[in-house]
Amino acid sequence: MIAPDPPGIRRRAFPVNRLARFGWAALAVYVVYAASLLDLTWTRFVVGLDNGARFFDRMFPPDFSANKMALLYVGVRESLEIAIIATFFGILLSLPLGLFAARNLMPVWVTWPARAMIALCRSFHPVIVAILFVKAVGFGALAGILALIVASMGFIAKLFAEAIEEISLKQVEAVRSTGASFMNVIVMGVLPQVLARFTGFGAYQLDSNLRNSTMVGIVGGGGIGATLFTAFQRFDYDFVLTILIAIISLIMIGEVLSGWLRKTFQ
Amino acid sequence: MNEAAVAATLATGSGRDARSLVIRNLVKEYRRGVPVLRGISLHIPGHGITAIIGPSGTGKSTLIRCINRLVEPTSGSIVFRGHDLARLRGRALREARRRIGMVFQEYNLVERLTVIENLLCGRLGYISPFRAWLRRFPDRDIAGAFSLLESVGLSDFATRRADSLSGGQRQRVGIARAMMQEPDILLADEPTSSLDPKTSVEIMELMARIAGERNIPVIVNIHNVELAKRFAGRMIGMANGEVVYDGPPEGLTDDHLKKIYGGEGWLE
């Protein structure tokens, strides 16, 4: 039989974490304080909502006129080109970079610089990298492509390296013991172990680059983002909605495609 | 092993003992001052099966891996076909490895490759990475792979992925892969320890047959003393990084086994 609740038994089973309680309380206090600093008042919110409603109203109906559709087509095509070219070269450059960064196959004097390079590629958001490249090589798709190549390298080279670090070295050892050269060991001992995961990462990166390619245009990197930004500035809100619909469809198609790629290569 | 015999081994380019292996004063320390192998000296003849027995952690695996340099020896020499394997580097080491087959305890097949691709891994020492990538192995190698598959009884499995095979089947592939190298010597590191007793015997029989057909020596690390006695022409007992018995299986007594494994309760 269970004894009637003796005093303190609940406390003993679930001791209070005073530090955590204090932390949550401190966070709540800070949120209120920060909101007061930023003048986030209810009136401000209501005025904003009203403004939003008018903006939303002007978006409908979306503008499907022929000249706008031509603009849209050019933008979407350029975004696609940016995404696919950036993914291709991003993966191509990530393959050796990821290999060099794998600590189980490479000596420390190779992995260290490779890891530093990856960290550098990862340290800035693609928008910031895109701004840098727009300044460096001028407006247009080239800047967008370069920015997304850097972003892709930061992301998948790291994943490639991690995938390589998780392989079974027993299989590698067996291939090495046949007298295979280092590159042959990579081709027959390492690659088969990681290829399926690499394909998955590549498909994911294509998906992610599709999304990012719509964004680099906003800072001058070409693609549908540039068209979107212009439409905003000209208050063509009905065309903005058309562009948003196009972007959503693009991302969804990309999602389906990358899912299919991953499944095929498992 | 005296100097004259070593010189004779080095000099012979042919003959029955051209494939003999001479190990002298082999020392391996993974950590400085803690030797796993304490000056091993052995002369392994160029034919027949030599079994190495001994408790876990006594350096059997290290010894066998020093021969194809999966483990770097600390000092000593390993002379085989006129080369000191312990001193080889780079290309010369890879060329020596091409003719040293190895069978592993956990088979060490490349799981995501097919059986035939695993066999062709045995020919990687002779092909460029680009051709390997495109699987453009010479026809002769592919034909050799099919005939070896037949001889290990796996003809129907050529294009099956290695990870779909059972343990015994995998070890057959492991043996076939080693044989693809057309080796001058076969090393086997606990080839039966992951297998059931019946399959273990079959695998030992297969290795004995296939090495016998090609007349190459086999060095096998093995836990099962009875299995070792049944197949080996020579037994080497190791304890604490040293050779404590070296002779024919018939000469191995319970006293030797006590010396090798320590204690005696387990023998009753």
Coordinates of C-alpha atoms in Angstrom, one line a residue:
Chain A
M1 CA 0.0 0.0 0.0
I2 CA 1.1 3.5 -0.7
A3 CA 1.5 5.5 2.5
P4 CA -0.5 8.8 2.8
D5 CA 1.7 11.7 1.6
P6 CA 4.4 12.1 4.2
P7 CA 5.6 15.7 4.5
G8 CA 8.3 16.7 2.0
I9 CA 8.1 13.6 -0.2
R10 CA 7.2 15.7 -3.2
R11 CA 10.1 18.0 -2.6
R12 CA 12.4 15.1 -2.3
A13 CA 11.4 13.6 -5.6
F14 CA 11.4 16.9 -7.6
P15 CA 13.9 19.3 -6.0
V16 CA 13.6 22.9 -6.9
N17 CA 16.2 24.3 -9.2
R18 CA 16.5 27.8 -7.8
L19 CA 19.0 28.9 -10.4
A20 CA 16.7 28.0 -13.3
R21 CA 13.8 29.8 -11.6
F22 CA 15.8 32.9 -11.1
G23 CA 16.9 32.7 -14.8
W24 CA 13.4 32.5 -16.1
A25 CA 12.3 35.4 -13.9
A26 CA 15.3 37.5 -15.0
L27 CA 14.4 36.8 -18.7
A28 CA 10.8 37.9 -18.2
V29 CA 11.9 41.2 -16.5
Y30 CA 14.4 41.9 -19.3
V31 CA 11.8 41.3 -22.1
V32 CA 9.4 43.9 -20.4
Y33 CA 12.3 46.3 -19.9
A34 CA 13.5 46.0 -23.5
A35 CA 10.0 46.4 -24.9
S36 CA 9.6 49.6 -22.9
L37 CA 12.9 51.0 -24.3
L38 CA 11.8 50.3 -27.9
D39 CA 8.5 52.1 -27.3
L40 CA 6.5 48.9 -28.0
T41 CA 3.1 50.1 -26.8
W42 CA -0.4 48.7 -27.6
T43 CA -1.4 51.9 -29.4
R44 CA 1.7 51.6 -31.6
F45 CA 0.6 48.0 -32.4
V46 CA -2.9 49.0 -33.3
V47 CA -1.8 51.8 -35.6
G48 CA 0.6 49.3 -37.3
L49 CA -2.2 46.8 -37.8
D50 CA -4.3 49.4 -39.5
N51 CA -1.4 50.3 -41.8
G52 CA -0.9 46.6 -42.5
A53 CA -4.5 46.1 -43.4
R54 CA -4.3 48.9 -46.0
F55 CA -1.1 47.5 -47.4
F56 CA -2.7 44.1 -47.6
D57 CA -5.7 45.5 -49.3
R58 CA -3.6 47.1 -52.0
M59 CA -2.0 43.7 -52.8
F60 CA -5.3 42.3 -54.1
P61 CA -5.9 41.3 -56.8
P62 CA -2.3 40.2 -57.7
D63 CA -1.1 41.7 -61.0
F64 CA -0.8 39.1 -63.8
S65 CA -0.5 41.5 -66.7
A66 CA 1.7 40.5 -69.6
N67 CA 4.5 43.0 -69.1
K68 CA 4.7 42.1 -65.4
M69 CA 4.7 38.4 -66.1
A70 CA 7.7 39.0 -68.5
L71 CA 9.6 40.8 -65.7
L72 CA 8.7 38.0 -63.3
Y73 CA 9.9 35.3 -65.8
V74 CA 13.2 37.0 -66.2
G75 CA 13.7 37.4 -62.5
V76 CA 12.7 33.8 -61.6
R77 CA 14.9 32.4 -64.4
E78 CA 17.9 34.4 -63.1
S79 CA 17.2 33.2 -59.5
L80 CA 17.1 29.6 -60.7
E81 CA 20.4 30.1 -62.6
I82 CA 22.0 31.7 -59.5
A83 CA 20.8 28.8 -57.3
I84 CA 21.9 26.0 -59.5
I85 CA 25.3 27.4 -60.5
A86 CA 26.0 28.3 -56.9
T87 CA 25.1 24.9 -55.7
F88 CA 27.2 23.2 -58.3
F89 CA 30.3 25.1 -57.6
G90 CA 29.6 25.2 -53.9
I91 CA 29.5 21.4 -53.8
L92 CA 32.5 21.1 -56.1
L93 CA 34.6 23.3 -53.8
S94 CA 33.2 21.7 -50.7
L95 CA 34.3 18.2 -51.6
P96 CA 38.0 18.8 -51.3
L97 CA 37.5 21.3 -48.5
G98 CA 35.4 18.8 -46.5
L99 CA 38.0 16.1 -47.1
F100 CA 40.8 18.3 -45.9
A101 CA 38.9 19.2 -42.8
A102 CA 38.2 15.5 -41.8
R103 CA 40.4 14.9 -38.8
N104 CA 40.4 11.1 -39.2
L105 CA 42.0 11.1 -42.6
M106 CA 44.2 14.3 -42.6
P107 CA 47.1 15.5 -40.5
V108 CA 46.5 18.4 -38.2
W109 CA 48.4 20.9 -40.4
V110 CA 45.9 20.2 -43.2
T111 CA 42.7 20.1 -41.1
W112 CA 43.4 23.3 -39.2
P113 CA 43.6 25.7 -42.2
A114 CA 40.6 23.9 -43.8
R115 CA 38.5 24.3 -40.7
A116 CA 39.5 27.9 -40.4
M117 CA 38.4 28.4 -44.0
I118 CA 35.0 26.8 -43.3
A119 CA 34.6 28.9 -40.2
L120 CA 35.3 32.0 -42.2
C121 CA 32.7 31.1 -44.8
R122 CA 30.2 30.4 -42.0
S123 CA 30.8 33.5 -40.0
F124 CA 28.6 35.9 -42.0
H125 CA 25.0 35.7 -43.1
P126 CA 24.6 35.3 -46.9
V127 CA 23.1 38.8 -47.1
I128 CA 26.3 40.4 -45.7
V129 CA 28.4 38.3 -48.0
A130 CA 26.2 39.3 -50.9
I131 CA 26.7 43.0 -50.0
L132 CA 30.5 42.5 -49.9
F133 CA 30.4 40.9 -53.3
V134 CA 28.2 43.5 -54.8
K135 CA 30.7 46.1 -53.7
A136 CA 33.6 44.0 -55.0
V137 CA 32.3 42.8 -58.4
G138 CA 29.4 45.1 -59.0
F139 CA 25.6 44.6 -59.3
G140 CA 24.2 41.5 -60.9
A141 CA 24.0 37.8 -60.8
L142 CA 27.7 37.2 -60.5
A143 CA 27.7 38.8 -57.0
G144 CA 24.8 36.7 -56.0
I145 CA 26.4 33.5 -57.3
L146 CA 29.7 34.2 -55.5
A147 CA 27.8 35.0 -52.2
L148 CA 25.9 31.7 -52.4
I149 CA 29.0 29.7 -53.2
V150 CA 30.6 31.0 -50.1
A151 CA 27.5 30.3 -48.0
S152 CA 27.3 26.7 -49.5
M153 CA 30.9 26.0 -48.7
G154 CA 30.5 27.1 -45.1
F155 CA 27.5 24.9 -44.7
I156 CA 28.2 21.7 -46.7
A157 CA 32.0 21.5 -46.4
K158 CA 31.4 21.3 -42.6
L159 CA 28.7 18.6 -43.0
F160 CA 30.9 16.7 -45.5
A161 CA 33.8 16.7 -43.0
E162 CA 31.5 15.5 -40.2
A163 CA 30.2 12.7 -42.5
I164 CA 33.7 11.6 -43.3
E165 CA 34.7 11.7 -39.6
E166 CA 31.9 9.2 -38.9
I167 CA 32.9 6.5 -41.4
S168 CA 34.1 3.1 -40.4
L169 CA 37.9 3.1 -40.5
K170 CA 37.9 -0.7 -40.6
Q171 CA 36.7 -0.6 -44.2
V172 CA 39.3 2.1 -45.0
E173 CA 42.0 0.0 -43.4
A174 CA 41.1 -3.0 -45.5
V175 CA 41.3 -1.0 -48.7
R176 CA 44.6 0.5 -47.6
S177 CA 46.0 -2.9 -46.9
T178 CA 45.7 -3.9 -50.6
G179 CA 48.3 -1.4 -51.5
A180 CA 45.8 1.2 -52.8
S181 CA 47.1 4.7 -53.2
F182 CA 45.6 7.5 -51.0
M183 CA 43.2 8.6 -53.8
N184 CA 42.1 5.0 -54.5
V185 CA 41.4 4.6 -50.8
I186 CA 39.2 7.7 -51.0
V187 CA 37.4 6.5 -54.1
M188 CA 36.7 2.9 -53.0
G189 CA 36.9 3.0 -49.2
V190 CA 35.6 6.4 -48.2
L191 CA 33.3 7.7 -51.0
P192 CA 30.9 4.7 -50.9
Q193 CA 30.4 5.2 -47.2
V194 CA 29.5 8.9 -47.5
L195 CA 28.0 9.3 -51.0
A196 CA 24.4 8.9 -49.9
R197 CA 24.7 11.4 -47.2
F198 CA 26.6 13.8 -49.5
T199 CA 23.7 13.6 -52.0
G200 CA 21.3 14.4 -49.1
F201 CA 23.4 17.5 -48.1
G202 CA 23.7 18.6 -51.7
A203 CA 19.9 18.4 -52.2
Y204 CA 19.3 20.3 -49.0
Q205 CA 21.8 22.9 -50.1
L206 CA 20.0 23.3 -53.5
D207 CA 16.8 23.9 -51.6
S208 CA 18.4 26.4 -49.4
N209 CA 20.2 28.2 -52.2
L210 CA 16.8 28.5 -54.1
R211 CA 15.5 30.4 -51.1
N212 CA 18.6 32.4 -50.6
S213 CA 18.8 33.3 -54.4
T214 CA 15.5 35.1 -54.0
M215 CA 17.0 37.2 -51.3
V216 CA 20.5 38.2 -52.6
G217 CA 18.7 40.3 -55.2
I218 CA 17.5 42.7 -52.5
V219 CA 21.0 43.9 -51.9
G220 CA 21.9 44.0 -55.6
G221 CA 22.9 40.4 -56.3
G222 CA 20.5 39.8 -59.2
G223 CA 17.5 37.5 -59.5
I224 CA 13.8 37.7 -58.5
G225 CA 14.8 39.6 -55.3
A226 CA 15.9 42.6 -57.4
T227 CA 12.5 42.6 -59.1
L228 CA 10.7 42.3 -55.7
F229 CA 12.7 45.2 -54.2
T230 CA 11.9 47.4 -57.2
A231 CA 8.2 46.6 -57.0
F232 CA 8.3 47.5 -53.3
Q233 CA 9.9 50.8 -54.0
R234 CA 7.4 51.7 -56.7
F235 CA 4.5 50.7 -54.4
D236 CA 3.4 48.1 -56.9
Y237 CA 2.0 46.0 -54.1
D238 CA -0.2 44.0 -56.5
F239 CA 2.9 42.9 -58.4
V240 CA 4.7 42.2 -55.0
L241 CA 2.0 39.6 -54.3
T242 CA 2.5 38.0 -57.7
I243 CA 6.2 37.8 -57.0
L244 CA 5.6 36.3 -53.5
I245 CA 3.3 33.7 -55.0
A246 CA 6.0 32.8 -57.6
I247 CA 8.7 32.5 -54.9
I248 CA 6.4 30.3 -52.7
S249 CA 5.8 28.0 -55.7
L250 CA 9.5 27.9 -56.5
I251 CA 10.4 26.9 -53.0
M252 CA 7.8 24.2 -52.9
I253 CA 8.9 22.7 -56.2
G254 CA 12.5 22.8 -54.8
E255 CA 11.4 21.0 -51.7
V256 CA 9.7 18.2 -53.7
L257 CA 12.7 17.9 -56.0
S258 CA 15.3 17.7 -53.2
G259 CA 13.2 15.2 -51.3
W260 CA 13.0 13.1 -54.4
L261 CA 16.8 13.4 -55.0
R262 CA 17.5 12.3 -51.4
K263 CA 15.2 9.3 -51.7
T264 CA 16.7 8.2 -55.0
F265 CA 20.2 8.2 -53.7
Q266 CA 19.7 6.6 -50.3
Chain B
M1 CA 67.5 -17.3 -37.0
N2 CA 71.2 -16.8 -38.0
E3 CA 72.7 -14.3 -40.3
A4 CA 73.5 -16.9 -43.0
A5 CA 70.0 -18.1 -43.2
V6 CA 68.7 -14.6 -43.5
A7 CA 71.2 -13.9 -46.3
A8 CA 70.1 -17.1 -48.0
T9 CA 66.5 -16.0 -47.8
L10 CA 67.3 -12.6 -49.2
A11 CA 69.3 -14.2 -52.0
T12 CA 66.7 -16.7 -53.2
G13 CA 64.6 -15.4 -55.9
S14 CA 62.7 -18.6 -56.4
G15 CA 62.2 -22.0 -54.9
R16 CA 59.9 -23.3 -52.2
D17 CA 61.0 -20.9 -49.5
A18 CA 61.1 -17.7 -51.6
R19 CA 58.0 -16.7 -49.7
S20 CA 59.4 -17.2 -46.2
L21 CA 59.2 -14.4 -43.7
V22 CA 61.9 -13.5 -41.3
I23 CA 61.1 -11.3 -38.3
R24 CA 63.9 -10.1 -36.1
N25 CA 63.8 -8.3 -32.8
L26 CA 60.5 -6.8 -33.6
V27 CA 59.4 -4.2 -30.9
K28 CA 56.2 -2.2 -30.9
E29 CA 55.5 0.4 -28.3
Y30 CA 52.1 2.2 -28.6
R31 CA 53.3 4.2 -25.6
R32 CA 56.9 4.9 -24.9
G33 CA 58.4 2.4 -22.5
V34 CA 55.4 0.1 -22.7
P35 CA 56.2 -2.5 -25.3
V36 CA 53.4 -4.6 -26.6
L37 CA 55.9 -6.7 -28.7
R38 CA 59.1 -7.4 -26.8
G39 CA 61.6 -8.3 -29.4
I40 CA 59.9 -11.0 -31.5
S41 CA 62.1 -13.1 -33.7
L42 CA 60.5 -15.6 -36.0
H43 CA 61.2 -17.5 -39.2
I44 CA 57.9 -18.4 -41.0
P45 CA 58.3 -20.8 -43.8
G46 CA 57.1 -20.0 -47.3
H47 CA 54.2 -22.5 -47.2
G48 CA 51.6 -23.9 -44.9
I49 CA 49.5 -22.4 -42.2
T50 CA 51.2 -20.9 -39.1
A51 CA 48.8 -20.2 -36.2
I52 CA 49.5 -17.7 -33.6
I53 CA 47.6 -18.3 -30.3
G54 CA 47.6 -16.3 -27.1
P55 CA 45.4 -14.3 -24.8
S56 CA 43.7 -11.1 -25.8
G57 CA 45.9 -8.0 -25.6
T58 CA 49.1 -10.0 -26.0
G59 CA 50.1 -8.4 -29.3
K60 CA 49.0 -11.1 -31.8
S61 CA 47.1 -8.6 -33.8
T62 CA 49.9 -6.0 -33.5
L63 CA 52.4 -8.5 -34.8
I64 CA 50.3 -9.4 -37.8
R65 CA 49.6 -5.8 -38.6
C66 CA 53.3 -4.8 -38.4
I67 CA 53.8 -7.2 -41.3
N68 CA 51.7 -5.1 -43.7
R69 CA 52.4 -2.0 -41.8
L70 CA 48.8 -1.2 -40.7
V71 CA 50.8 -0.7 -37.5
E72 CA 54.2 1.0 -37.5
P73 CA 56.8 -1.2 -35.8
T74 CA 59.0 0.7 -33.3
S75 CA 62.2 -1.3 -34.1
G76 CA 63.3 -4.5 -35.6
S77 CA 63.1 -5.9 -39.1
I78 CA 60.6 -7.9 -41.2
V79 CA 62.2 -9.3 -44.3
F80 CA 60.0 -10.7 -47.0
R81 CA 61.0 -11.2 -50.7
G82 CA 64.2 -9.3 -50.3
H83 CA 62.7 -6.2 -48.7
D84 CA 62.7 -5.1 -45.1
L85 CA 59.0 -4.3 -44.8
A86 CA 59.6 -2.3 -41.6
R87 CA 61.7 0.3 -43.5
L88 CA 59.5 0.7 -46.6
R89 CA 57.9 4.1 -47.3
G90 CA 55.5 5.6 -49.8
R91 CA 55.3 3.8 -53.1
A92 CA 57.6 1.0 -52.1
L93 CA 55.4 0.2 -49.2
R94 CA 52.2 0.2 -51.3
E95 CA 53.9 -2.0 -53.8
A96 CA 54.8 -4.5 -51.1
R97 CA 51.3 -4.3 -49.7
R98 CA 49.8 -5.3 -53.1
R99 CA 51.2 -8.8 -52.6
I100 CA 50.2 -9.2 -49.0
G101 CA 46.6 -10.3 -48.6
M102 CA 44.8 -9.8 -45.3
V103 CA 41.6 -11.2 -43.9
F104 CA 40.0 -9.4 -40.9
Q105 CA 38.0 -10.4 -37.9
E106 CA 35.0 -8.2 -38.8
Y107 CA 35.5 -8.8 -42.5
N108 CA 36.1 -5.1 -43.1
L109 CA 34.2 -5.1 -46.4
V110 CA 33.2 -1.8 -47.8
E111 CA 29.5 -2.3 -46.9
R112 CA 27.9 -0.1 -49.5
L113 CA 29.9 -1.6 -52.4
T114 CA 28.7 -4.7 -54.2
V115 CA 30.5 -8.1 -53.7
I116 CA 32.3 -7.8 -57.0
E117 CA 33.4 -4.3 -56.3
N118 CA 34.8 -5.4 -52.9
L119 CA 36.7 -8.1 -54.7
L120 CA 38.1 -5.6 -57.2
C121 CA 39.4 -3.5 -54.3
G122 CA 42.1 -6.2 -54.2
R123 CA 43.3 -4.8 -57.5
L124 CA 43.4 -1.1 -56.5
G125 CA 47.2 -1.1 -56.3
Y126 CA 47.3 -1.4 -60.0
I127 CA 44.8 1.1 -61.2
S128 CA 44.4 4.9 -61.3
P129 CA 41.8 6.6 -59.1
F130 CA 40.0 7.9 -62.1
R131 CA 39.6 4.4 -63.6
A132 CA 38.6 3.1 -60.1
W133 CA 36.0 5.8 -59.9
L134 CA 34.5 4.8 -63.3
R135 CA 35.0 1.1 -62.3
R136 CA 37.1 0.6 -65.4
F137 CA 39.0 -2.4 -64.1
P138 CA 40.9 -4.5 -66.7
D139 CA 38.8 -7.4 -68.1
R140 CA 41.3 -9.8 -66.8
D141 CA 40.7 -8.6 -63.2
I142 CA 36.9 -8.8 -63.6
A143 CA 37.2 -12.3 -65.0
G144 CA 39.5 -13.2 -62.1
A145 CA 36.9 -11.8 -59.7
F146 CA 34.2 -13.9 -61.1
S147 CA 36.2 -17.1 -61.0
L148 CA 37.2 -16.4 -57.4
L149 CA 33.6 -15.8 -56.5
E150 CA 32.8 -19.2 -57.9
S151 CA 35.6 -20.8 -56.0
V152 CA 34.3 -19.4 -52.7
G153 CA 30.8 -20.4 -53.6
L154 CA 29.2 -17.0 -54.1
S155 CA 28.7 -16.8 -57.8
D156 CA 25.1 -15.6 -57.4
F157 CA 26.0 -12.7 -55.2
A158 CA 28.3 -10.7 -57.5
T159 CA 26.1 -7.6 -57.6
R160 CA 24.6 -7.9 -54.1
R161 CA 25.7 -5.2 -51.7
A162 CA 28.1 -6.5 -49.1
D163 CA 25.9 -5.3 -46.2
S164 CA 23.2 -7.8 -47.3
L165 CA 25.4 -10.8 -46.7
S166 CA 25.6 -13.1 -43.6
G167 CA 28.8 -13.3 -41.6
G168 CA 30.1 -16.4 -43.2
Q169 CA 29.4 -15.1 -46.7
R170 CA 31.1 -11.8 -45.8
Q171 CA 34.2 -13.6 -44.7
R172 CA 34.3 -15.6 -48.0
V173 CA 34.2 -12.3 -49.8
G174 CA 37.0 -11.1 -47.5
I175 CA 39.1 -14.1 -48.4
A176 CA 38.3 -13.7 -52.1
R177 CA 39.3 -10.0 -51.9
A178 CA 42.7 -10.9 -50.4
M179 CA 43.1 -13.6 -53.1
M180 CA 42.4 -11.0 -55.8
Q181 CA 45.8 -9.4 -54.8
E182 CA 47.5 -12.6 -56.0
P183 CA 49.3 -12.4 -52.7
D184 CA 52.6 -14.0 -51.8
I185 CA 51.4 -14.4 -48.3
L186 CA 48.0 -14.3 -46.5
L187 CA 47.6 -12.7 -43.1
A188 CA 44.4 -13.5 -41.2
D189 CA 43.6 -11.6 -38.0
E190 CA 41.1 -13.6 -36.0
P191 CA 39.2 -14.6 -39.2
T192 CA 36.7 -16.8 -37.3
S193 CA 36.1 -15.0 -34.1
S194 CA 32.9 -13.4 -35.2
L195 CA 31.5 -16.6 -36.7
D196 CA 29.6 -19.6 -35.3
P197 CA 31.6 -22.9 -34.8
K198 CA 30.5 -24.6 -38.0
T199 CA 31.1 -21.6 -40.2
S200 CA 34.5 -21.1 -38.5
V201 CA 35.6 -24.5 -39.7
E202 CA 34.3 -23.9 -43.2
I203 CA 36.2 -20.6 -43.3
M204 CA 39.4 -22.2 -42.1
E205 CA 38.9 -25.0 -44.7
L206 CA 38.4 -22.5 -47.4
M207 CA 41.5 -20.5 -46.5
A208 CA 43.6 -23.7 -46.2
R209 CA 42.3 -24.9 -49.6
I210 CA 42.8 -21.7 -51.5
A211 CA 46.2 -21.0 -50.0
G212 CA 47.2 -24.6 -50.7
E213 CA 46.2 -24.3 -54.3
R214 CA 48.4 -21.2 -54.7
N215 CA 51.1 -22.6 -52.4
I216 CA 51.3 -19.4 -50.3
P217 CA 52.0 -19.2 -46.6
V218 CA 49.2 -18.2 -44.2
I219 CA 49.7 -16.6 -40.8
V220 CA 46.6 -16.7 -38.8
N221 CA 45.8 -15.2 -35.4
I222 CA 43.3 -17.4 -33.7
H223 CA 41.6 -17.8 -30.3
N224 CA 40.3 -21.3 -30.8
V225 CA 43.2 -23.6 -29.9
E226 CA 41.5 -26.8 -31.2
L227 CA 40.7 -25.1 -34.6
A228 CA 44.3 -23.9 -34.8
K229 CA 45.7 -27.4 -34.1
R230 CA 43.4 -28.9 -36.7
F231 CA 44.6 -26.7 -39.5
A232 CA 48.0 -25.3 -38.7
G233 CA 51.3 -27.1 -39.5
R234 CA 52.9 -24.9 -36.9
M235 CA 51.8 -23.1 -33.7
I236 CA 53.3 -20.0 -32.2
G237 CA 52.2 -19.3 -28.6
M238 CA 52.5 -15.7 -27.4
A239 CA 52.2 -14.3 -23.9
N240 CA 53.0 -10.8 -22.7
G241 CA 54.5 -9.8 -26.1
E242 CA 56.9 -12.7 -26.3
V243 CA 56.9 -16.0 -28.1
V244 CA 56.6 -18.8 -25.5
Y245 CA 56.0 -21.7 -27.8
D246 CA 57.0 -22.3 -31.3
G247 CA 56.6 -25.8 -32.8
P248 CA 54.3 -28.3 -34.3
P249 CA 50.7 -28.6 -33.0
E250 CA 51.4 -32.1 -31.5
G251 CA 54.1 -30.6 -29.3
L252 CA 51.7 -28.2 -27.6
T253 CA 50.9 -29.5 -24.2
D254 CA 48.7 -28.3 -21.3
D255 CA 51.8 -27.0 -19.7
H256 CA 52.4 -24.8 -22.7
L257 CA 48.8 -23.6 -22.7
K258 CA 49.1 -22.7 -19.0
K259 CA 52.2 -20.7 -19.8
I260 CA 50.5 -19.0 -22.7
Y261 CA 47.1 -18.2 -21.1
G262 CA 48.1 -18.4 -17.4
G263 CA 46.1 -20.2 -14.7
E264 CA 44.8 -23.7 -15.2
G265 CA 41.3 -23.9 -13.9
W266 CA 39.9 -23.3 -17.4
L267 CA 41.7 -26.3 -18.9
E268 CA 39.6 -28.9 -16.8

